């Protein structure tokens, strides 16, 4: 679906502002589209990772069984496509942090693994799928930052091993076939249940169980901002088909 005309968008932004003004416990639920304006590719768009050609389908590569059985190939893909060096928070990240600092927004629930919400200043962030910034030895659980994983990016056959025990290091990212973290889920559900407004942005809402969490929201101010239509448009109180950064950049706390 093409973006709506400027007049319609402006009216909807004004309606969004009114909803924000009358809210004090906003939750934001976001996906890959939040970070595309920071130069981080999404998965399912025309140029997304899932449409690129690899020796194995990306959905297979980022699965738990593939990580265990074909670790070198996993890390080739992971280092090349999921570790994004130099990415910076964009307008959407920064505006959400401003809303939190103003006491309007209580939590960000994200499907992204890039840590950009925290980099922008957001404090309460529920990372449903983990983060590339955290990595742990599978044997002794020693922590390693993203630089330790990426430093051998030019040596595709080098696997990251623990300097203390020699164990294999695994990113703290939820792979296919792995369950979501119970504490993260519980926190996200509580935030949604207590919210008086829910803004959903930059997500096609097709990745479950994460997308199913929005059903815990019971309020009457559900806003959906995405460049293309989603299956949840019909249940939203306000739908804006445009750039998330453009829309959020136009509002104030």
PDB file of C-alpha atoms in Angstrom:
ATOM      1  CA  UNK A   1       0.000   0.000   0.000  1.00  0.00           C
ATOM      2  CA  UNK A   2       1.360   3.426  -0.924  1.00  0.00           C
ATOM      3  CA  UNK A   3       1.829   6.112   1.675  1.00  0.00           C
ATOM      4  CA  UNK A   4      -1.212   8.265   2.245  1.00  0.00           C
ATOM      5  CA  UNK A   5      -1.361  11.839   0.962  1.00  0.00           C
ATOM      6  CA  UNK A   6       0.180  14.648   3.002  1.00  0.00           C
ATOM      7  CA  UNK A   7      -3.136  16.137   4.104  1.00  0.00           C
ATOM      8  CA  UNK A   8      -4.428  12.844   5.448  1.00  0.00           C
ATOM      9  CA  UNK A   9      -1.121  12.164   7.187  1.00  0.00           C
ATOM     10  CA  UNK A  10      -1.131  15.587   8.824  1.00  0.00           C
ATOM     11  CA  UNK A  11      -4.658  15.073  10.167  1.00  0.00           C
ATOM     12  CA  UNK A  12      -3.677  11.702  11.559  1.00  0.00           C
ATOM     13  CA  UNK A  13      -0.544  13.107  13.185  1.00  0.00           C
ATOM     14  CA  UNK A  14      -2.731  15.731  14.863  1.00  0.00           C
ATOM     15  CA  UNK A  15      -5.039  12.953  16.099  1.00  0.00           C
ATOM     16  CA  UNK A  16      -1.981  11.049  17.357  1.00  0.00           C
ATOM     17  CA  UNK A  17      -0.785  14.116  19.230  1.00  0.00           C
ATOM     18  CA  UNK A  18      -4.183  14.497  20.920  1.00  0.00           C
ATOM     19  CA  UNK A  19      -4.092  10.871  22.012  1.00  0.00           C
ATOM     20  CA  UNK A  20      -0.581  11.280  23.425  1.00  0.00           C
ATOM     21  CA  UNK A  21      -1.601  14.481  25.242  1.00  0.00           C
ATOM     22  CA  UNK A  22      -4.413  12.623  27.005  1.00  0.00           C
ATOM     23  CA  UNK A  23      -2.245   9.627  27.966  1.00  0.00           C
ATOM     24  CA  UNK A  24       0.177   9.048  30.823  1.00  0.00           C
ATOM     25  CA  UNK A  25       1.083   5.359  30.443  1.00  0.00           C
ATOM     26  CA  UNK A  26       2.020   4.741  26.813  1.00  0.00           C
ATOM     27  CA  UNK A  27       3.667   1.533  25.644  1.00  0.00           C
ATOM     28  CA  UNK A  28       5.465   1.275  22.311  1.00  0.00           C
ATOM     29  CA  UNK A  29       5.680  -2.091  20.536  1.00  0.00           C
ATOM     30  CA  UNK A  30       8.127  -2.112  17.618  1.00  0.00           C
ATOM     31  CA  UNK A  31       9.808  -4.271  15.034  1.00  0.00           C
ATOM     32  CA  UNK A  32      12.490  -4.108  12.363  1.00  0.00           C
ATOM     33  CA  UNK A  33      10.957  -1.050  10.701  1.00  0.00           C
ATOM     34  CA  UNK A  34      12.015   1.032  13.709  1.00  0.00           C
ATOM     35  CA  UNK A  35      15.690   0.532  12.838  1.00  0.00           C
ATOM     36  CA  UNK A  36      15.642   0.539   9.041  1.00  0.00           C
ATOM     37  CA  UNK A  37      16.111   4.322   9.095  1.00  0.00           C
ATOM     38  CA  UNK A  38      19.357   3.661  10.998  1.00  0.00           C
ATOM     39  CA  UNK A  39      20.592   1.576   8.074  1.00  0.00           C
ATOM     40  CA  UNK A  40      19.751  -1.800   9.597  1.00  0.00           C
ATOM     41  CA  UNK A  41      17.982  -4.084   7.085  1.00  0.00           C
ATOM     42  CA  UNK A  42      14.707  -5.740   7.968  1.00  0.00           C
ATOM     43  CA  UNK A  43      13.821  -9.323   7.158  1.00  0.00           C
ATOM     44  CA  UNK A  44      10.668  -9.446   5.062  1.00  0.00           C
ATOM     45  CA  UNK A  45      10.609  -6.371   2.822  1.00  0.00           C
ATOM     46  CA  UNK A  46      11.597  -6.506  -0.834  1.00  0.00           C
ATOM     47  CA  UNK A  47      15.250  -5.954   0.062  1.00  0.00           C
ATOM     48  CA  UNK A  48      15.079  -7.780   3.392  1.00  0.00           C
ATOM     49  CA  UNK A  49      17.404 -10.534   4.545  1.00  0.00           C
ATOM     50  CA  UNK A  50      14.892 -13.272   3.815  1.00  0.00           C
ATOM     51  CA  UNK A  51      14.880 -12.341   0.124  1.00  0.00           C
ATOM     52  CA  UNK A  52      18.643 -12.432  -0.267  1.00  0.00           C
ATOM     53  CA  UNK A  53      20.433 -15.443  -1.680  1.00  0.00           C
ATOM     54  CA  UNK A  54      22.471 -17.551   0.708  1.00  0.00           C
ATOM     55  CA  UNK A  55      23.723 -21.111   0.669  1.00  0.00           C
ATOM     56  CA  UNK A  56      20.958 -21.859   3.187  1.00  0.00           C
ATOM     57  CA  UNK A  57      17.691 -19.963   3.791  1.00  0.00           C
ATOM     58  CA  UNK A  58      18.252 -17.266   6.450  1.00  0.00           C
ATOM     59  CA  UNK A  59      15.330 -18.673   8.472  1.00  0.00           C
ATOM     60  CA  UNK A  60      17.271 -21.940   8.702  1.00  0.00           C
ATOM     61  CA  UNK A  61      20.600 -20.288   9.474  1.00  0.00           C
ATOM     62  CA  UNK A  62      19.267 -18.397  12.493  1.00  0.00           C
ATOM     63  CA  UNK A  63      17.774 -21.484  14.109  1.00  0.00           C
ATOM     64  CA  UNK A  64      19.066 -23.242  17.201  1.00  0.00           C
ATOM     65  CA  UNK A  65      19.676 -26.542  15.439  1.00  0.00           C
ATOM     66  CA  UNK A  66      21.653 -24.834  12.662  1.00  0.00           C
ATOM     67  CA  UNK A  67      23.760 -22.996  15.237  1.00  0.00           C
ATOM     68  CA  UNK A  68      24.626 -26.312  16.894  1.00  0.00           C
ATOM     69  CA  UNK A  69      25.131 -28.345  13.714  1.00  0.00           C
ATOM     70  CA  UNK A  70      26.712 -25.762  11.412  1.00  0.00           C
ATOM     71  CA  UNK A  71      28.243 -23.168  13.714  1.00  0.00           C
ATOM     72  CA  UNK A  72      30.784 -21.781  11.254  1.00  0.00           C
ATOM     73  CA  UNK A  73      28.128 -21.072   8.622  1.00  0.00           C
ATOM     74  CA  UNK A  74      25.911 -19.531  11.309  1.00  0.00           C
ATOM     75  CA  UNK A  75      28.659 -17.126  12.313  1.00  0.00           C
ATOM     76  CA  UNK A  76      29.426 -16.215   8.692  1.00  0.00           C
ATOM     77  CA  UNK A  77      25.838 -15.027   8.303  1.00  0.00           C
ATOM     78  CA  UNK A  78      25.582 -13.560  11.780  1.00  0.00           C
ATOM     79  CA  UNK A  79      28.712 -11.449  11.457  1.00  0.00           C
ATOM     80  CA  UNK A  80      27.893 -10.338   7.928  1.00  0.00           C
ATOM     81  CA  UNK A  81      24.224  -9.478   8.408  1.00  0.00           C
ATOM     82  CA  UNK A  82      23.168  -9.235  12.045  1.00  0.00           C
ATOM     83  CA  UNK A  83      26.086  -7.324  13.567  1.00  0.00           C
ATOM     84  CA  UNK A  84      25.748  -3.783  12.232  1.00  0.00           C
ATOM     85  CA  UNK A  85      28.783  -1.649  12.997  1.00  0.00           C
ATOM     86  CA  UNK A  86      28.289   2.070  13.530  1.00  0.00           C
ATOM     87  CA  UNK A  87      24.488   2.160  13.513  1.00  0.00           C
ATOM     88  CA  UNK A  88      23.067   5.121  15.425  1.00  0.00           C
ATOM     89  CA  UNK A  89      19.615   5.790  16.900  1.00  0.00           C
ATOM     90  CA  UNK A  90      17.266   7.549  14.502  1.00  0.00           C
ATOM     91  CA  UNK A  91      14.424  10.019  15.035  1.00  0.00           C
ATOM     92  CA  UNK A  92      11.983   7.320  16.179  1.00  0.00           C
ATOM     93  CA  UNK A  93      14.365   5.948  18.819  1.00  0.00           C
ATOM     94  CA  UNK A  94      15.110   9.432  20.109  1.00  0.00           C
ATOM     95  CA  UNK A  95      11.466  10.526  20.237  1.00  0.00           C
ATOM     96  CA  UNK A  96      10.480   7.446  22.233  1.00  0.00           C
ATOM     97  CA  UNK A  97      13.251   8.213  24.721  1.00  0.00           C
ATOM     98  CA  UNK A  98      11.947  11.777  24.990  1.00  0.00           C
ATOM     99  CA  UNK A  99       8.434  10.506  25.691  1.00  0.00           C
ATOM    100  CA  UNK A 100       9.785   8.298  28.459  1.00  0.00           C
ATOM    101  CA  UNK A 101      11.788  11.139  29.979  1.00  0.00           C
ATOM    102  CA  UNK A 102       8.658  13.304  29.911  1.00  0.00           C
ATOM    103  CA  UNK A 103       6.765  10.690  31.917  1.00  0.00           C
ATOM    104  CA  UNK A 104       4.454   9.805  29.046  1.00  0.00           C
ATOM    105  CA  UNK A 105       5.875   6.463  27.903  1.00  0.00           C
ATOM    106  CA  UNK A 106       6.339   3.655  30.404  1.00  0.00           C
ATOM    107  CA  UNK A 107       7.977   0.950  28.281  1.00  0.00           C
ATOM    108  CA  UNK A 108       9.336  -0.038  24.895  1.00  0.00           C
ATOM    109  CA  UNK A 109       8.724  -3.608  23.770  1.00  0.00           C
ATOM    110  CA  UNK A 110      10.975  -4.444  20.847  1.00  0.00           C
ATOM    111  CA  UNK A 111      11.577  -7.371  18.530  1.00  0.00           C
ATOM    112  CA  UNK A 112      14.903  -5.825  17.500  1.00  0.00           C
ATOM    113  CA  UNK A 113      18.300  -7.015  18.661  1.00  0.00           C
ATOM    114  CA  UNK A 114      20.386  -3.899  17.946  1.00  0.00           C
ATOM    115  CA  UNK A 115      20.260  -2.074  21.299  1.00  0.00           C
ATOM    116  CA  UNK A 116      19.423   1.252  19.642  1.00  0.00           C
ATOM    117  CA  UNK A 117      16.535   2.081  21.980  1.00  0.00           C
ATOM    118  CA  UNK A 118      18.918   2.034  24.943  1.00  0.00           C
ATOM    119  CA  UNK A 119      21.522   3.954  22.940  1.00  0.00           C
ATOM    120  CA  UNK A 120      18.912   6.678  22.402  1.00  0.00           C
ATOM    121  CA  UNK A 121      18.273   6.889  26.136  1.00  0.00           C
ATOM    122  CA  UNK A 122      15.277   4.627  26.746  1.00  0.00           C
ATOM    123  CA  UNK A 123      15.477   2.969  30.164  1.00  0.00           C
ATOM    124  CA  UNK A 124      12.627   0.458  30.268  1.00  0.00           C
ATOM    125  CA  UNK A 125      13.110  -1.767  27.219  1.00  0.00           C
ATOM    126  CA  UNK A 126      11.844  -5.330  26.902  1.00  0.00           C
ATOM    127  CA  UNK A 127      13.965  -7.042  24.243  1.00  0.00           C
ATOM    128  CA  UNK A 128      11.813  -9.983  23.174  1.00  0.00           C
ATOM    129  CA  UNK A 129      14.473 -11.477  20.920  1.00  0.00           C
ATOM    130  CA  UNK A 130      17.591 -10.590  22.895  1.00  0.00           C
ATOM    131  CA  UNK A 131      20.522  -8.450  21.786  1.00  0.00           C
ATOM    132  CA  UNK A 132      23.646  -8.765  19.651  1.00  0.00           C
ATOM    133  CA  UNK A 133      25.406  -6.634  22.282  1.00  0.00           C
ATOM    134  CA  UNK A 134      25.370  -9.516  24.774  1.00  0.00           C
ATOM    135  CA  UNK A 135      27.167 -12.807  24.260  1.00  0.00           C
ATOM    136  CA  UNK A 136      27.845 -15.618  26.716  1.00  0.00           C
ATOM    137  CA  UNK A 137      30.060 -18.687  26.949  1.00  0.00           C
ATOM    138  CA  UNK A 138      27.826 -21.742  26.697  1.00  0.00           C
ATOM    139  CA  UNK A 139      29.990 -23.497  29.282  1.00  0.00           C
ATOM    140  CA  UNK A 140      30.849 -21.016  32.066  1.00  0.00           C
ATOM    141  CA  UNK A 141      28.468 -18.163  31.049  1.00  0.00           C
ATOM    142  CA  UNK A 142      31.233 -15.548  30.945  1.00  0.00           C
ATOM    143  CA  UNK A 143      29.983 -12.347  29.269  1.00  0.00           C
ATOM    144  CA  UNK A 144      31.448 -10.951  26.045  1.00  0.00           C
ATOM    145  CA  UNK A 145      30.564  -7.744  24.212  1.00  0.00           C
ATOM    146  CA  UNK A 146      29.757  -7.469  20.544  1.00  0.00           C
ATOM    147  CA  UNK A 147      33.312  -6.378  19.643  1.00  0.00           C
ATOM    148  CA  UNK A 148      34.692  -9.735  20.753  1.00  0.00           C
ATOM    149  CA  UNK A 149      32.327 -11.471  18.314  1.00  0.00           C
ATOM    150  CA  UNK A 150      32.849  -9.109  15.417  1.00  0.00           C
ATOM    151  CA  UNK A 151      36.631  -8.681  15.645  1.00  0.00           C
ATOM    152  CA  UNK A 152      37.167 -11.788  13.534  1.00  0.00           C
ATOM    153  CA  UNK A 153      34.595 -10.754  10.937  1.00  0.00           C
ATOM    154  CA  UNK A 154      37.244 -10.995   8.232  1.00  0.00           C
ATOM    155  CA  UNK A 155      38.134 -14.520   9.284  1.00  0.00           C
ATOM    156  CA  UNK A 156      34.952 -16.406   8.474  1.00  0.00           C
ATOM    157  CA  UNK A 157      36.179 -19.735   9.837  1.00  0.00           C
ATOM    158  CA  UNK A 158      37.066 -18.358  13.263  1.00  0.00           C
ATOM    159  CA  UNK A 159      34.606 -19.236  15.998  1.00  0.00           C
ATOM    160  CA  UNK A 160      34.452 -17.142  19.184  1.00  0.00           C
ATOM    161  CA  UNK A 161      35.619 -19.132  22.172  1.00  0.00           C
ATOM    162  CA  UNK A 162      35.773 -18.208  25.825  1.00  0.00           C
ATOM    163  CA  UNK A 163      39.156 -16.942  26.985  1.00  0.00           C
ATOM    164  CA  UNK A 164      38.578 -18.484  30.427  1.00  0.00           C
ATOM    165  CA  UNK A 165      37.368 -22.013  29.689  1.00  0.00           C
ATOM    166  CA  UNK A 166      37.524 -22.381  25.917  1.00  0.00           C
ATOM    167  CA  UNK A 167      33.770 -22.899  25.564  1.00  0.00           C
ATOM    168  CA  UNK A 168      31.836 -21.763  22.497  1.00  0.00           C
ATOM    169  CA  UNK A 169      30.290 -18.301  22.800  1.00  0.00           C
ATOM    170  CA  UNK A 170      26.660 -17.854  21.771  1.00  0.00           C
ATOM    171  CA  UNK A 171      24.911 -14.537  21.115  1.00  0.00           C
ATOM    172  CA  UNK A 172      22.156 -13.653  23.576  1.00  0.00           C
ATOM    173  CA  UNK A 173      19.708 -13.687  20.685  1.00  0.00           C
ATOM    174  CA  UNK A 174      16.568 -15.802  20.579  1.00  0.00           C
ATOM    175  CA  UNK A 175      16.962 -18.119  17.598  1.00  0.00           C
ATOM    176  CA  UNK A 176      14.208 -20.046  15.879  1.00  0.00           C
ATOM    177  CA  UNK A 177      13.312 -23.152  17.916  1.00  0.00           C
ATOM    178  CA  UNK A 178      14.188 -21.303  21.135  1.00  0.00           C
ATOM    179  CA  UNK A 179      11.681 -19.960  23.635  1.00  0.00           C
ATOM    180  CA  UNK A 180      11.383 -16.341  24.687  1.00  0.00           C
ATOM    181  CA  UNK A 181      12.687 -15.319  28.110  1.00  0.00           C
ATOM    182  CA  UNK A 182       9.931 -15.697  30.716  1.00  0.00           C
ATOM    183  CA  UNK A 183      10.965 -12.629  32.710  1.00  0.00           C
ATOM    184  CA  UNK A 184      10.985 -10.452  29.607  1.00  0.00           C
ATOM    185  CA  UNK A 185       7.581 -11.761  28.545  1.00  0.00           C
ATOM    186  CA  UNK A 186       6.095 -11.232  32.006  1.00  0.00           C
ATOM    187  CA  UNK A 187       7.372  -7.652  32.118  1.00  0.00           C
ATOM    188  CA  UNK A 188       6.046  -6.887  28.652  1.00  0.00           C
ATOM    189  CA  UNK A 189       2.633  -8.337  29.480  1.00  0.00           C
ATOM    190  CA  UNK A 190       2.368  -6.289  32.670  1.00  0.00           C
ATOM    191  CA  UNK A 191       3.299  -3.124  30.784  1.00  0.00           C
ATOM    192  CA  UNK A 192       0.669  -3.818  28.119  1.00  0.00           C
ATOM    193  CA  UNK A 193      -2.045  -4.599  30.645  1.00  0.00           C
ATOM    194  CA  UNK A 194      -1.411  -1.340  32.511  1.00  0.00           C
ATOM    195  CA  UNK A 195      -1.040   0.880  29.427  1.00  0.00           C
ATOM    196  CA  UNK A 196      -3.611   3.540  28.582  1.00  0.00           C
ATOM    197  CA  UNK A 197      -2.239   3.823  25.033  1.00  0.00           C
ATOM    198  CA  UNK A 198      -0.398   1.420  22.727  1.00  0.00           C
ATOM    199  CA  UNK A 199       1.628   2.551  19.739  1.00  0.00           C
ATOM    200  CA  UNK A 200       2.704  -0.226  17.373  1.00  0.00           C
ATOM    201  CA  UNK A 201       5.332   0.771  14.839  1.00  0.00           C
ATOM    202  CA  UNK A 202       7.600  -0.692  12.198  1.00  0.00           C
ATOM    203  CA  UNK A 203       6.334  -4.241  12.382  1.00  0.00           C
ATOM    204  CA  UNK A 204       4.237  -6.453  10.121  1.00  0.00           C
ATOM    205  CA  UNK A 205       2.973  -8.330  13.206  1.00  0.00           C
ATOM    206  CA  UNK A 206       3.593 -11.749  11.671  1.00  0.00           C
ATOM    207  CA  UNK A 207       6.286 -13.064  14.055  1.00  0.00           C
ATOM    208  CA  UNK A 208       4.765 -15.124  16.839  1.00  0.00           C
ATOM    209  CA  UNK A 209       4.660 -15.463  19.782  1.00  0.00           C
ATOM    210  CA  UNK A 210       5.909 -11.848  19.966  1.00  0.00           C
ATOM    211  CA  UNK A 211       3.093 -10.374  17.868  1.00  0.00           C
ATOM    212  CA  UNK A 212       0.485 -12.115  19.997  1.00  0.00           C
ATOM    213  CA  UNK A 213       1.492 -10.019  23.005  1.00  0.00           C
ATOM    214  CA  UNK A 214      -0.483  -7.024  21.750  1.00  0.00           C
ATOM    215  CA  UNK A 215      -3.651  -8.921  22.652  1.00  0.00           C
ATOM    216  CA  UNK A 216      -2.884  -8.154  26.301  1.00  0.00           C
ATOM    217  CA  UNK A 217      -3.618  -4.484  25.673  1.00  0.00           C
ATOM    218  CA  UNK A 218      -7.175  -3.674  26.706  1.00  0.00           C
ATOM    219  CA  UNK A 219      -7.262   0.106  26.227  1.00  0.00           C
ATOM    220  CA  UNK A 220      -9.070   2.206  23.641  1.00  0.00           C
ATOM    221  CA  UNK A 221      -6.107   4.052  22.095  1.00  0.00           C
ATOM    222  CA  UNK A 222      -4.366   1.619  19.772  1.00  0.00           C
ATOM    223  CA  UNK A 223      -2.216   3.279  17.107  1.00  0.00           C
ATOM    224  CA  UNK A 224      -0.524   1.414  14.266  1.00  0.00           C
ATOM    225  CA  UNK A 225       2.239   3.138  12.274  1.00  0.00           C
ATOM    226  CA  UNK A 226       3.755   1.149   9.429  1.00  0.00           C
ATOM    227  CA  UNK A 227       4.636   1.849   5.804  1.00  0.00           C
ATOM    228  CA  UNK A 228       2.459  -1.033   4.621  1.00  0.00           C
ATOM    229  CA  UNK A 229      -0.843  -2.465   5.797  1.00  0.00           C
ATOM    230  CA  UNK A 230      -0.937  -5.212   8.420  1.00  0.00           C
ATOM    231  CA  UNK A 231      -3.529  -7.763   9.422  1.00  0.00           C
ATOM    232  CA  UNK A 232      -4.118  -5.765  12.606  1.00  0.00           C
ATOM    233  CA  UNK A 233      -5.048  -2.487  10.907  1.00  0.00           C
ATOM    234  CA  UNK A 234      -8.742  -3.275  11.364  1.00  0.00           C
ATOM    235  CA  UNK A 235      -8.507  -3.367  15.162  1.00  0.00           C
ATOM    236  CA  UNK A 236      -6.538  -0.126  15.521  1.00  0.00           C
ATOM    237  CA  UNK A 237      -8.128   3.167  16.523  1.00  0.00           C
ATOM    238  CA  UNK A 238      -5.664   5.066  14.342  1.00  0.00           C
ATOM    239  CA  UNK A 239      -3.639   3.736  11.393  1.00  0.00           C
ATOM    240  CA  UNK A 240      -0.883   5.731   9.689  1.00  0.00           C
ATOM    241  CA  UNK A 241       0.863   4.286   6.653  1.00  0.00           C
ATOM    242  CA  UNK A 242       4.081   6.273   6.569  1.00  0.00           C
ATOM    243  CA  UNK A 243       7.642   6.455   7.859  1.00  0.00           C
ATOM    244  CA  UNK A 244       7.800   5.901  11.611  1.00  0.00           C
ATOM    245  CA  UNK A 245      10.577   8.452  12.001  1.00  0.00           C
ATOM    246  CA  UNK A 246       8.603  11.047  10.064  1.00  0.00           C
ATOM    247  CA  UNK A 247       5.451  10.500  12.112  1.00  0.00           C
ATOM    248  CA  UNK A 248       7.066  10.377  15.556  1.00  0.00           C
ATOM    249  CA  UNK A 249       9.362  13.234  14.646  1.00  0.00           C
ATOM    250  CA  UNK A 250       6.317  15.438  14.176  1.00  0.00           C
ATOM    251  CA  UNK A 251       4.896  14.911  17.670  1.00  0.00           C
ATOM    252  CA  UNK A 252       6.031  16.330  20.996  1.00  0.00           C
ATOM    253  CA  UNK A 253       5.879  14.922  24.549  1.00  0.00           C
TER     254      UNK A 253
END
